[in-house]
Coordinates of C-alpha atoms and ligand atoms in Angstrom, one line a residue:
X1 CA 24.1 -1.8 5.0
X2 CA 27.6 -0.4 5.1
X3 CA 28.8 2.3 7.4
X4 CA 29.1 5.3 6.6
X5 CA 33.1 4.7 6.8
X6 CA 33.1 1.4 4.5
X7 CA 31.4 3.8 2.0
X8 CA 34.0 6.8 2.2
X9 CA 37.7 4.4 2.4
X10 CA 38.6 1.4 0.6
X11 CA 41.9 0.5 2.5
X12 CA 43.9 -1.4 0.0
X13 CA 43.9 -5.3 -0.1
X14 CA 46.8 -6.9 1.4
X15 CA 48.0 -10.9 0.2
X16 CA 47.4 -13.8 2.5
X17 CA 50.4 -15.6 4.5
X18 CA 51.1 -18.5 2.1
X19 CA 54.7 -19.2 3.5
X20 CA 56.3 -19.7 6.6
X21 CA 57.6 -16.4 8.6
X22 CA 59.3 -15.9 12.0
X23 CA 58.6 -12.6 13.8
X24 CA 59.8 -11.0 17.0
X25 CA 56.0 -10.4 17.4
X26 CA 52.7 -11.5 15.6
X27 CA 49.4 -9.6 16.2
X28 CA 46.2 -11.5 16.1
X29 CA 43.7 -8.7 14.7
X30 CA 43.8 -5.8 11.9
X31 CA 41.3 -3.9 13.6
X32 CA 41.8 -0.5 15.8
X33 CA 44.1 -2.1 18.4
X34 CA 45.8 -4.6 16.1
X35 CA 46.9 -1.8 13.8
X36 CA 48.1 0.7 16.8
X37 CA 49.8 -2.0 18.5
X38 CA 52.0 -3.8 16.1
X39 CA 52.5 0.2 14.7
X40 CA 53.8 0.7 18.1
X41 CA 56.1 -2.5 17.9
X42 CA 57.6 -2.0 14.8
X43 CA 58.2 1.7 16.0
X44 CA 60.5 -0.2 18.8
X45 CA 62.6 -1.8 15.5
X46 CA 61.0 -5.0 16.0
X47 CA 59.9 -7.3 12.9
X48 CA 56.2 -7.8 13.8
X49 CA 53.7 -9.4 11.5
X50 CA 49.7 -9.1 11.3
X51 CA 47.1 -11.8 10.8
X52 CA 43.7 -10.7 9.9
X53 CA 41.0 -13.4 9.2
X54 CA 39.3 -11.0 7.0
X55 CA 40.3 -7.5 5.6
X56 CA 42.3 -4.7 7.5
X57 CA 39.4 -3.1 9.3
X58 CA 36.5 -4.9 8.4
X59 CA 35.6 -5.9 12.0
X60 CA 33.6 -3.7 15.0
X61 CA 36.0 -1.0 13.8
X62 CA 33.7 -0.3 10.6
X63 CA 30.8 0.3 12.7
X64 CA 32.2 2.6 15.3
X65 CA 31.0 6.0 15.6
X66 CA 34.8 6.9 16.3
X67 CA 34.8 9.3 19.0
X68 CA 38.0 9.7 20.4
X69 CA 37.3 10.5 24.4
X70 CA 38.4 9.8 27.9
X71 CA 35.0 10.6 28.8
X72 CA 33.6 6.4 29.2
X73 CA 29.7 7.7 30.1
X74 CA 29.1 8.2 33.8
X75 CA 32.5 6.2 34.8
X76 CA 34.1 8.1 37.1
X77 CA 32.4 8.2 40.5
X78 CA 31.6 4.3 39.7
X79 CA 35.2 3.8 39.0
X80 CA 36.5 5.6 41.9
X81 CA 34.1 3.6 44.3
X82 CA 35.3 0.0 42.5
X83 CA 39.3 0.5 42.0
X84 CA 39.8 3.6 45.1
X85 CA 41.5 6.8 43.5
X86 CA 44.7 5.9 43.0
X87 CA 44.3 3.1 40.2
X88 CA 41.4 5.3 39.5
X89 CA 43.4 8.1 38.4
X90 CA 45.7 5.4 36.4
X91 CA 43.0 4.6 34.1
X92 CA 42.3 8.5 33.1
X93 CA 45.7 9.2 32.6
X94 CA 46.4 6.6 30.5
X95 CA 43.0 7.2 28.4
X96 CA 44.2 11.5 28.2
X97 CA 48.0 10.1 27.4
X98 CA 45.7 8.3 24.5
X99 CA 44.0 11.1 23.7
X100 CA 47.7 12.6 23.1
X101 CA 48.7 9.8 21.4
X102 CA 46.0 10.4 18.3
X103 CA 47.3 14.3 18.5
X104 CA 50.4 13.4 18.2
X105 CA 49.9 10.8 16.0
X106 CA 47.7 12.8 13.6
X107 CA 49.4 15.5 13.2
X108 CA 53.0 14.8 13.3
X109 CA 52.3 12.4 10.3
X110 CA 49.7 14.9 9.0
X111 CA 46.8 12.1 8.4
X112 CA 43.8 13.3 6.6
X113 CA 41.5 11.4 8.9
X114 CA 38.6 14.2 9.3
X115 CA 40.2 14.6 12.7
X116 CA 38.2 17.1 15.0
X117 CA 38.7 18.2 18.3
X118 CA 35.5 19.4 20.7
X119 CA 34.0 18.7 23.6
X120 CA 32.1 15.5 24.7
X121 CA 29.5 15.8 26.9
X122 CA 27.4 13.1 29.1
X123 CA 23.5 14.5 29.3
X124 CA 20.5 13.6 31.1
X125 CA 18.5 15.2 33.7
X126 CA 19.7 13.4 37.1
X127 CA 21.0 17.3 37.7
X128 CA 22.8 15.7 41.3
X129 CA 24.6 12.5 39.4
X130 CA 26.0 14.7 37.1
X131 CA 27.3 17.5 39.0
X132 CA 29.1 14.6 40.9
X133 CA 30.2 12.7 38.1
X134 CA 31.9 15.9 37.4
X135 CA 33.4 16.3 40.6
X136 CA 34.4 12.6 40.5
X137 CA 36.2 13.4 37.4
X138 CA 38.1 16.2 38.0
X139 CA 39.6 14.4 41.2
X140 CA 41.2 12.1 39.1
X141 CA 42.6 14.6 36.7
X142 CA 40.6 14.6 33.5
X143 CA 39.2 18.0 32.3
X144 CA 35.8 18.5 33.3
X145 CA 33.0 21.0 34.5
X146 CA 29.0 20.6 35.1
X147 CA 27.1 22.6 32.6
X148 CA 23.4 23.4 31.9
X149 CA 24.2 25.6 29.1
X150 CA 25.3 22.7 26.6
X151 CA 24.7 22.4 22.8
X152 CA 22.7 19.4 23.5
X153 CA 21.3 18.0 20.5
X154 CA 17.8 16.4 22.8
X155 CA 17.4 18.5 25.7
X156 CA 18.5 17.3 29.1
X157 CA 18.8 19.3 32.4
X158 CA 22.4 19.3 32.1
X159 CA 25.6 18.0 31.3
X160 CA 29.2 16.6 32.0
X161 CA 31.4 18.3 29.4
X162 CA 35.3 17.2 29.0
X163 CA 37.5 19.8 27.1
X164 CA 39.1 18.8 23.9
X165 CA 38.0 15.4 22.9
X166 CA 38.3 14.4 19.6
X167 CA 36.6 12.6 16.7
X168 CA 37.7 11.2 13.1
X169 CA 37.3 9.0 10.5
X170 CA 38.2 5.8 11.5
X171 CA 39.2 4.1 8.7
X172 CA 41.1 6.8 7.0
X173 CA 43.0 7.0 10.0
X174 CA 43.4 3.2 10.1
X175 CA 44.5 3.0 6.6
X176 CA 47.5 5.7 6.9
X177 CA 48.6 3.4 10.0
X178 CA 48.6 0.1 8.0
X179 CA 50.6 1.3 5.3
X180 CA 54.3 0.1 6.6
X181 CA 52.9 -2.7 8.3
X182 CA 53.2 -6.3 7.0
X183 CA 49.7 -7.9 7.4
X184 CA 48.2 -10.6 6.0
X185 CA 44.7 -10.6 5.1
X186 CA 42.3 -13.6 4.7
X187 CA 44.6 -15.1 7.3
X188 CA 42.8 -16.1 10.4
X189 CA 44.4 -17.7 13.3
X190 CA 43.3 -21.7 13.2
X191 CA 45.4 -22.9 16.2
X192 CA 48.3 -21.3 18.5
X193 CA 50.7 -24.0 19.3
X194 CA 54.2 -23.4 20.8
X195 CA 55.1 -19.9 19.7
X196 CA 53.8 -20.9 16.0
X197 CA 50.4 -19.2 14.5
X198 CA 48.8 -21.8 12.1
X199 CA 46.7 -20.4 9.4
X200 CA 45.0 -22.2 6.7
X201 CA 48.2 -22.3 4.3
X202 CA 50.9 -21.3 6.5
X203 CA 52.5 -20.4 9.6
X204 CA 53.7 -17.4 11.8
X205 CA 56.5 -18.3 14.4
X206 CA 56.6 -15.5 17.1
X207 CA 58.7 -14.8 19.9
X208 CA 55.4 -12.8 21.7
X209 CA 51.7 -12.6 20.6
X210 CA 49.1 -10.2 21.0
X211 CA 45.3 -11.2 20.7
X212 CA 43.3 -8.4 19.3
X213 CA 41.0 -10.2 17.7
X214 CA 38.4 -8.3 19.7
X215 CA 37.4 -11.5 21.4
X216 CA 40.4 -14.0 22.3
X217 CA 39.6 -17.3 20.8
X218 CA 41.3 -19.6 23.2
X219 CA 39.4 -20.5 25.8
X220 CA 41.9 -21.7 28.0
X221 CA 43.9 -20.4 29.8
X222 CA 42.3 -17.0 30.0
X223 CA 38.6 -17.9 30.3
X224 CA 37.7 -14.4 28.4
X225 CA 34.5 -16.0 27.9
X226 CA 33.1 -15.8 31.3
X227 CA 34.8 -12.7 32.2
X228 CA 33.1 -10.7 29.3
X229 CA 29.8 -10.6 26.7
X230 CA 29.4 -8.7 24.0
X231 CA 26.3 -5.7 23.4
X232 CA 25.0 -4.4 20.4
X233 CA 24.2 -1.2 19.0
X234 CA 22.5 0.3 15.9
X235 CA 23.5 4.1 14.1
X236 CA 21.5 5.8 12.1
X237 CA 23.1 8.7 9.7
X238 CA 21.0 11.9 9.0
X239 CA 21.2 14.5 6.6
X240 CA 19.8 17.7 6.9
X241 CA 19.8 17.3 11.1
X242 CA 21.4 19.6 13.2
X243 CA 25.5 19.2 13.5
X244 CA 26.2 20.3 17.2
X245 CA 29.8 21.6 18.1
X246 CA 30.6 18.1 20.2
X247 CA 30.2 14.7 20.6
X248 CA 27.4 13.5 23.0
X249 CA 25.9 10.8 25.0
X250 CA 23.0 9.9 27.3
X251 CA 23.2 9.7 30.9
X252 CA 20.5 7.7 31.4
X253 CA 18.7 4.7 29.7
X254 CA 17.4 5.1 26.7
X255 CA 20.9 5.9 26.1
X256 CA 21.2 7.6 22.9
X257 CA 25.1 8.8 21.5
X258 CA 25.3 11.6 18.5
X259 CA 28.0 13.0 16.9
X260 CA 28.3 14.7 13.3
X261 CA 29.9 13.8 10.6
X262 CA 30.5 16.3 7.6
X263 CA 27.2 16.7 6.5
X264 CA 25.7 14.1 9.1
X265 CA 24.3 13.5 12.4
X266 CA 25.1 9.9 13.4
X267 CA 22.7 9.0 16.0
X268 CA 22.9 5.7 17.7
X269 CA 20.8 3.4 20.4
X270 CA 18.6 0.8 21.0
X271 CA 21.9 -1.3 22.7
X272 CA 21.3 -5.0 23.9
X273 CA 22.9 -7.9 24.5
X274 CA 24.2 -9.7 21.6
X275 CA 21.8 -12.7 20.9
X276 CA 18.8 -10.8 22.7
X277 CA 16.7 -9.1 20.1
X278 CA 14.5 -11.8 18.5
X279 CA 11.7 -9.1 18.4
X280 CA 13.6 -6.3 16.3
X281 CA 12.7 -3.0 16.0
X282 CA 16.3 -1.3 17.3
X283 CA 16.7 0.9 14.1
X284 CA 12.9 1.6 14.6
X285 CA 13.7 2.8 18.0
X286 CA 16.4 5.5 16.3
X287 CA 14.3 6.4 13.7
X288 CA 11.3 7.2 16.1
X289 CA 13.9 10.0 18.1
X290 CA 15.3 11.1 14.8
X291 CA 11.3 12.2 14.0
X292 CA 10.8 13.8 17.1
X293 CA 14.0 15.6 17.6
X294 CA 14.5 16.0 13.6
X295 CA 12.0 16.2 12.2
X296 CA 12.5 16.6 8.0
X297 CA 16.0 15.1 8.4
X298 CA 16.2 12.1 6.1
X299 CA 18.2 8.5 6.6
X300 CA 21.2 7.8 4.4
X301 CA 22.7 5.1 6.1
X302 CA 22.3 2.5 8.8
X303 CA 23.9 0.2 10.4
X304 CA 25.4 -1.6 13.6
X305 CA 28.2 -3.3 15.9
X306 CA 29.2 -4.8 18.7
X307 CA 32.0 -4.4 21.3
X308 CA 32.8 -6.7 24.2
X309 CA 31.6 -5.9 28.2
X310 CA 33.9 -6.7 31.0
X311 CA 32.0 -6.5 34.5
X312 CA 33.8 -3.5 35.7
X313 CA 33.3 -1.5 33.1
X314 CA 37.2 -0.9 32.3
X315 CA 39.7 -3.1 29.6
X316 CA 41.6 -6.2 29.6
X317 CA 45.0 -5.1 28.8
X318 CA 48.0 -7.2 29.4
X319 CA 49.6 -10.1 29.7
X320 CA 47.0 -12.8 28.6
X321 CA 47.5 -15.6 31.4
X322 CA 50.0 -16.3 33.8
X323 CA 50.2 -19.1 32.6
X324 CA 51.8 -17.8 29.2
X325 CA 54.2 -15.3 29.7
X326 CA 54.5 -14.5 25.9
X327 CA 50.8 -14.2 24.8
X328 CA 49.5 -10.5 25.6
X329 CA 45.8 -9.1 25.0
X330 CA 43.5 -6.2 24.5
X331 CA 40.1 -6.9 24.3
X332 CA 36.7 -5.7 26.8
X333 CA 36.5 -2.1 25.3
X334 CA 33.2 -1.7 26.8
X335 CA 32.4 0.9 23.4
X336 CA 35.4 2.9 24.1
X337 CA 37.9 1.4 21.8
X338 CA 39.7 4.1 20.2
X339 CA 41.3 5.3 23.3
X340 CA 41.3 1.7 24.3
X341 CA 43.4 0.7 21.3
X342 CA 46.1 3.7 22.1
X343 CA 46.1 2.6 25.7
X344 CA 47.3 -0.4 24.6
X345 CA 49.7 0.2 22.4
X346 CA 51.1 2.6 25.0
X347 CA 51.3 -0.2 27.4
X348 CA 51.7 -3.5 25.8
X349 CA 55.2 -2.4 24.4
X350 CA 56.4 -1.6 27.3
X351 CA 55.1 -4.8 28.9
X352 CA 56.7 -7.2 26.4
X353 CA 59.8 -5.2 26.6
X354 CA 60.2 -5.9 30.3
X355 CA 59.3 -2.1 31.0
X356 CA 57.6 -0.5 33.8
X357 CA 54.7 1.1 32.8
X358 CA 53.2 3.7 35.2
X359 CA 49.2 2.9 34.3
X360 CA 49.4 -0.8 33.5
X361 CA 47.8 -1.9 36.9
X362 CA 44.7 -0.1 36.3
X363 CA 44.1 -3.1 32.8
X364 CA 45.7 -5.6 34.0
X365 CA 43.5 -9.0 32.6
X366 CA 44.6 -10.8 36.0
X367 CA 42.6 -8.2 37.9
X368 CA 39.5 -9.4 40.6
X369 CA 37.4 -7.4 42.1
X370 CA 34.8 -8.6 44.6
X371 CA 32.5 -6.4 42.4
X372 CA 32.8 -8.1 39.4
X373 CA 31.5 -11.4 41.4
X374 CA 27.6 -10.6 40.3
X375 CA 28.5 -10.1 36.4
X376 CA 30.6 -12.8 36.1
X377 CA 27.9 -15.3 37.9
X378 CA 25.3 -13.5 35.2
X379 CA 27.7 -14.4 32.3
X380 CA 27.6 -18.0 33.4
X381 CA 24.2 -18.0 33.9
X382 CA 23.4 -16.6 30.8
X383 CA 25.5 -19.9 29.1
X384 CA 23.6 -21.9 31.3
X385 CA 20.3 -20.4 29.8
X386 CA 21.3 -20.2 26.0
X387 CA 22.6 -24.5 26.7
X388 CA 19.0 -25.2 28.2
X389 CA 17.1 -23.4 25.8
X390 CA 18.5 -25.6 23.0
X391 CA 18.0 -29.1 24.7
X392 CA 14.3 -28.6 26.1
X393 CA 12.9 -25.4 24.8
X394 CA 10.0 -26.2 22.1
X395 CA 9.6 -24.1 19.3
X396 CA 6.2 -22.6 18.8
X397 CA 7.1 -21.8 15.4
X398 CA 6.3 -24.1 12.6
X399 CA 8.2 -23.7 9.1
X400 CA 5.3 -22.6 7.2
X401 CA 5.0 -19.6 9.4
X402 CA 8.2 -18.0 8.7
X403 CA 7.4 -15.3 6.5
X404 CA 10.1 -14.3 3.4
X405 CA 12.7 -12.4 4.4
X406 CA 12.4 -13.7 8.3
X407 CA 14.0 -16.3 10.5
X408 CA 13.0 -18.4 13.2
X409 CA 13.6 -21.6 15.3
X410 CA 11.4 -24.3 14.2
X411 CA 11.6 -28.3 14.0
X412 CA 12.1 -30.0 11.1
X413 CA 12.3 -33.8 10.7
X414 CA 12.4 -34.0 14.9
X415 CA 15.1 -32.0 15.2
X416 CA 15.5 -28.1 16.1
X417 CA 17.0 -25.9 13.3
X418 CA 17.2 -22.7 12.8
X419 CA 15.5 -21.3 9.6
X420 CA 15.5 -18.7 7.2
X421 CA 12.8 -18.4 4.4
X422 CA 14.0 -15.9 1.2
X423 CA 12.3 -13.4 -0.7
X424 CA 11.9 -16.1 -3.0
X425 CA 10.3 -18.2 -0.6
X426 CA 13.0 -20.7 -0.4
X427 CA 14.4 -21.9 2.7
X428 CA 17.4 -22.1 4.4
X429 CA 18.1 -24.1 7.4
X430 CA 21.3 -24.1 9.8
X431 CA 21.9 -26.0 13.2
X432 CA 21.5 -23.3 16.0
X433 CA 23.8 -24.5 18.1
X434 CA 26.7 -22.5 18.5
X435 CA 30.3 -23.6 17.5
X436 CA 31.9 -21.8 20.3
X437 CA 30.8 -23.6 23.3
X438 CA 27.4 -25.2 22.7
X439 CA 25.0 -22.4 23.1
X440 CA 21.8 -21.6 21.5
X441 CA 21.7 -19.1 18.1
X442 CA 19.1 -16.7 17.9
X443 CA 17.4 -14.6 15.4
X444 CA 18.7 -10.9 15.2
X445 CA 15.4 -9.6 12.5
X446 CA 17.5 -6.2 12.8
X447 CA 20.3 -7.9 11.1
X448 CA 19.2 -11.0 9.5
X449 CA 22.0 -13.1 11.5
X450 CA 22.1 -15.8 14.1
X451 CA 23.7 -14.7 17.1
X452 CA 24.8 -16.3 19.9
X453 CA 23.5 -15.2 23.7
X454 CA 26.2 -16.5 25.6
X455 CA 29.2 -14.6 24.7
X456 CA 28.3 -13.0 21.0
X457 CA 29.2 -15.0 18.2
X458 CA 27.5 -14.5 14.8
X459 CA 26.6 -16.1 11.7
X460 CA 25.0 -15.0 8.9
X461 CA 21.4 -16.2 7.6
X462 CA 23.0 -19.0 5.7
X463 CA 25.5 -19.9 8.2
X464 CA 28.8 -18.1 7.8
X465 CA 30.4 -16.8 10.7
X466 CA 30.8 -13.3 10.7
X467 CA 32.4 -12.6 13.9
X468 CA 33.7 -15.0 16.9
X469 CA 34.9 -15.6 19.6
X470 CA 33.1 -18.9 17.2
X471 CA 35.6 -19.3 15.0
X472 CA 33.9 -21.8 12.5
X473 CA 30.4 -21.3 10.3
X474 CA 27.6 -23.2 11.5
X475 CA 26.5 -26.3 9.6
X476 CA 23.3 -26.0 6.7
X477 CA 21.0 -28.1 7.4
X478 CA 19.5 -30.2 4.3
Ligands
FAD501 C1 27.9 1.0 18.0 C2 29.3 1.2 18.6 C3 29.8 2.5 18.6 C4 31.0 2.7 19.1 N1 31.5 4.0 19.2 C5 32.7 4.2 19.8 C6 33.2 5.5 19.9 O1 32.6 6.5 19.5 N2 34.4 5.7 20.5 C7 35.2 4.6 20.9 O2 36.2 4.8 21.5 N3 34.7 3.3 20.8 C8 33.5 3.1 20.2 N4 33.1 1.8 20.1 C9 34.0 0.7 20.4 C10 35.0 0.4 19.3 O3 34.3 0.6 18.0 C11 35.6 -1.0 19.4 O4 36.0 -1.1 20.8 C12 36.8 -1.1 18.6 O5 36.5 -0.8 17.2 C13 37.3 -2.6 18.7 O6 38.5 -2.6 17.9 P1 39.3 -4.0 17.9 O7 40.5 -3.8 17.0 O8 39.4 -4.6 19.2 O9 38.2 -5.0 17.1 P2 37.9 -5.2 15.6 O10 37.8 -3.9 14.8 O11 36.8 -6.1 15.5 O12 39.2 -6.0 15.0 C14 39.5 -7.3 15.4 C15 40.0 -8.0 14.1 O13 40.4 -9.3 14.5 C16 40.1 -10.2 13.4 N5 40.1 -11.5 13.9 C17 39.2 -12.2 14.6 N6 39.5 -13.5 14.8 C18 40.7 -13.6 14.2 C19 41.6 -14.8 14.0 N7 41.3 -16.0 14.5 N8 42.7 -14.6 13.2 C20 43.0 -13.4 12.7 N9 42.2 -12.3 12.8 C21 41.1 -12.4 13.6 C22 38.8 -9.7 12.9 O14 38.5 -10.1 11.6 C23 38.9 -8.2 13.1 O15 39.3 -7.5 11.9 C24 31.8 1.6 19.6 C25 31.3 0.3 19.5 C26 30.0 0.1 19.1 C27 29.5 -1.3 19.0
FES502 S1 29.7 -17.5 21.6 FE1 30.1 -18.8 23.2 S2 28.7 -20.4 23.0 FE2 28.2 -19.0 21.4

């Protein structure tokens, strides 16, 4: 199902690149960051150009609940004990110079983007964690206070509450900022070779490139893949709920996140990582709390994302290798991309200008923490894990026990494929193995989708990619 913002904003469609263009810059990515940062560019008087393998908008930026905060969760005394203060402190001020950024932003152009500002608050009932979270936070600057008088929307003992946050409508907002840009839709990247960005019909040559694709697609340099995997979340929308004066989010797990919208409470949960949820059930999960804590409040809409995970918890911003000075990135948004995207294109225009930029060091992609170690051995060991479970895990599904409308890894003709029976009984089969590096597909029954474990690609029931870093469909099986 749509989001609640597909429904409400058709951005207009955009022509594909069909001929050859030079840029001082190309952006990989019309999503949230794509959109702010070549905005950003062009603000500096340089010619930059946008390539979108889809339309402007149509990727994890559809499904966002769009909360615009420098309040990441319980970040701050975890961010304080992996980075120290200092670079600590970097990171908020460049997420409350973001927050200024949309102010700015909004109003100076006066964009009708449903744009809100109220407090966020972080609940749950750890009453100590959050008092010092608090603490934590207003040592590095941002604005924040413990309360137990909240307008929580499920009761908690208390909360960490951050003065004027903000929320919107994402892709209203989007839209107004993609009007003087030139993109190019249905225009994905294919290859990037020597300053030039092939697409299917033509090409981009670039002085500088950004990837925000959300997930880079090269593999090397960079290695994005086993620095970062991608998690999953599910958003309900209710009508006649109550519409608290904030935006919220669980402390502890299950984490649940609300905020309203007009006439709607968004609720979302039941997170995981992508490629994990063969049993379903994750809306269920939402609409379970929606009829305890709502009860007669009634679904309108559901739906669900995904946003990329770095092991500290904080972005890759920056230059994208050292081993290409030219290609830049902004990717591992950990579920906080709208202040993400403006922290990047704060920074990355300075950065490919030759600028100093005060907060860069607190993104930078080339980072390495000693803490990171365990995350990024549990990324490669989950590649290991999706790569064995295709070569010598045996289905103990046969074909005839997929039901219609469900999927399922079964054998057919000695061989394991991945299948998908209709409502009409016919079925559809597709290799599992992912085109990204190898890995494993499974089922999502949430989403009808094959998704990939190791770093989050997906496909559709029939094959077709829907988002990478896989950047081809998977093959039908006869
Ligand atoms: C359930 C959920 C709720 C969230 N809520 C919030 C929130 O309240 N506040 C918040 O700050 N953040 C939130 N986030 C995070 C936020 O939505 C994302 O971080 C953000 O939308 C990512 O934007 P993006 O531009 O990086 O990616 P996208 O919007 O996915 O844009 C990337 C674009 O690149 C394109 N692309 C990919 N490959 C190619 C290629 N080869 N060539 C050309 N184009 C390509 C894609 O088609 C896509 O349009 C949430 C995330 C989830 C999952
Ligand atoms: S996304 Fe990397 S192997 Fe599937």
């Amino acid at each position: 199902m749509e989001s609640v913002w597909t429904q409400t904003c058709k951005i207009p469609p955009r022509a594909s690149l069909t001929h050859s263009v030079e840029a001082d810059a190309a952006v990989i990515g019309a999503g949230m960051a794509g959109v702010l940062i070549a905005s950003a560019l062009q603000s500096e008087g340089r010619r930059v150009v946008v390539l979108e393998a889809g339309r402007t908008g149509s990727g994890q930026t559809a499904g966002t609940t769009a909360k615009i905060s420098s309040q990441h969760g319980l970040f701050c005394s975890k961010l304080i004990e992996t980075f120290g203060t200092e670079r600590a402190s970097k990171y908020a001020a460049a997420n409350q110079a973001a927050l200024a950024g949309f102010r700015r932003i909004i109003t100076g152009r006066g964009i009708d983007c449903e744009y809100e500002e109220l407090p966020s608050y972080v609940f749950g009932d750890d009453a100590a964690s959050l008092r010092a979270e608090a603490e934590a936070a207003r040592s590095l600057g941002l604005p924040a206070s413990y309360t137990e008088s909240a307008p929580l929307p499920i009761p908690a003992a208390g909360a960490v509450r951050f003065e004027n946050q903000a929320q919107f409508h994402p892709l209203r907002f989007l839209a107004a900022m993609a009007e003087g840009l030139e993109i190019y839709e249905n225009s994905p990247v294919l290859s990037v070779e020597d300053g030039a960005l092939k697409t299917p019909l033509a090409a981009v040559r670039a002085q500088q490139l950004v990837f925000a694709c959300h997930f880079p697609f090269v593999n090397f340099p960079g290695m994005y893949f086993a620095r970062m995997h991608q998690e999953r979340s599910y958003i309900i929308a209710l009508e006649n709920a109550p519409l608290p004066e904030g935006v919220f989010i669980g402390a502890e797990e299950p984490v649940f996140s609300l905020r309203r919208s007009g006439r709607l409470l968004l609720l979302g949960g039941g997170k995981h990582r992508t490629g994990e949820n063969s049993s379903g059930g994750r809306y269920d999960i939402l609409r379970q709390k929606a009829a305890e804590r709502f009860p007669g409040s009634r679904e309108v809409a559901h739906w669900s994302a995904q946003d990329c995970i770095t092991p500290d918890g904080t972005p890759y911003i920056g230059r994208f290798s050292a081993s290409r000075p030219d290609w830049f990135v902004a990717t591992g948004f950990n579920k906080w991309g709208m202040s993400s995207s403006m922290v990047a294109a704060m920074l990355l225009p300075d950065l490919m200008a030759g600028r100093e930029s005060p907060n860069a060091e607190a993104f930078s992609p080339s980072r390495f923490e000693a803490e990171a170690v365990p995350a990024m051995a549990e990324n490669g060991a989950q590649a290991v894990k999706g790569l064995v479970r295709r070569f010598f895990e045996v289905p103990d599904e046969a074909a005839a026990d997929i039901r219609p409308g469900r999927g399922g890894i079964v054998e057919l003709g000695g061989e394991k494929v991945g299948v998908y029976r209709d409502e009409n009984g016919a079925i559809h089969a597709v290799d599992i193995r992912c085109p990204h590096l190898g890995c494993q597909l499974e089922w999502n029954p949430d989403e009808l989708s094959w998704d990939c474990p190791c770093h989050g690609s997906r496909f559709d029931r029939f094959g077709a990619r829907i988002s990478g870093p896989a950047q081809e469909d998977i093959a039908s099986q006869p």
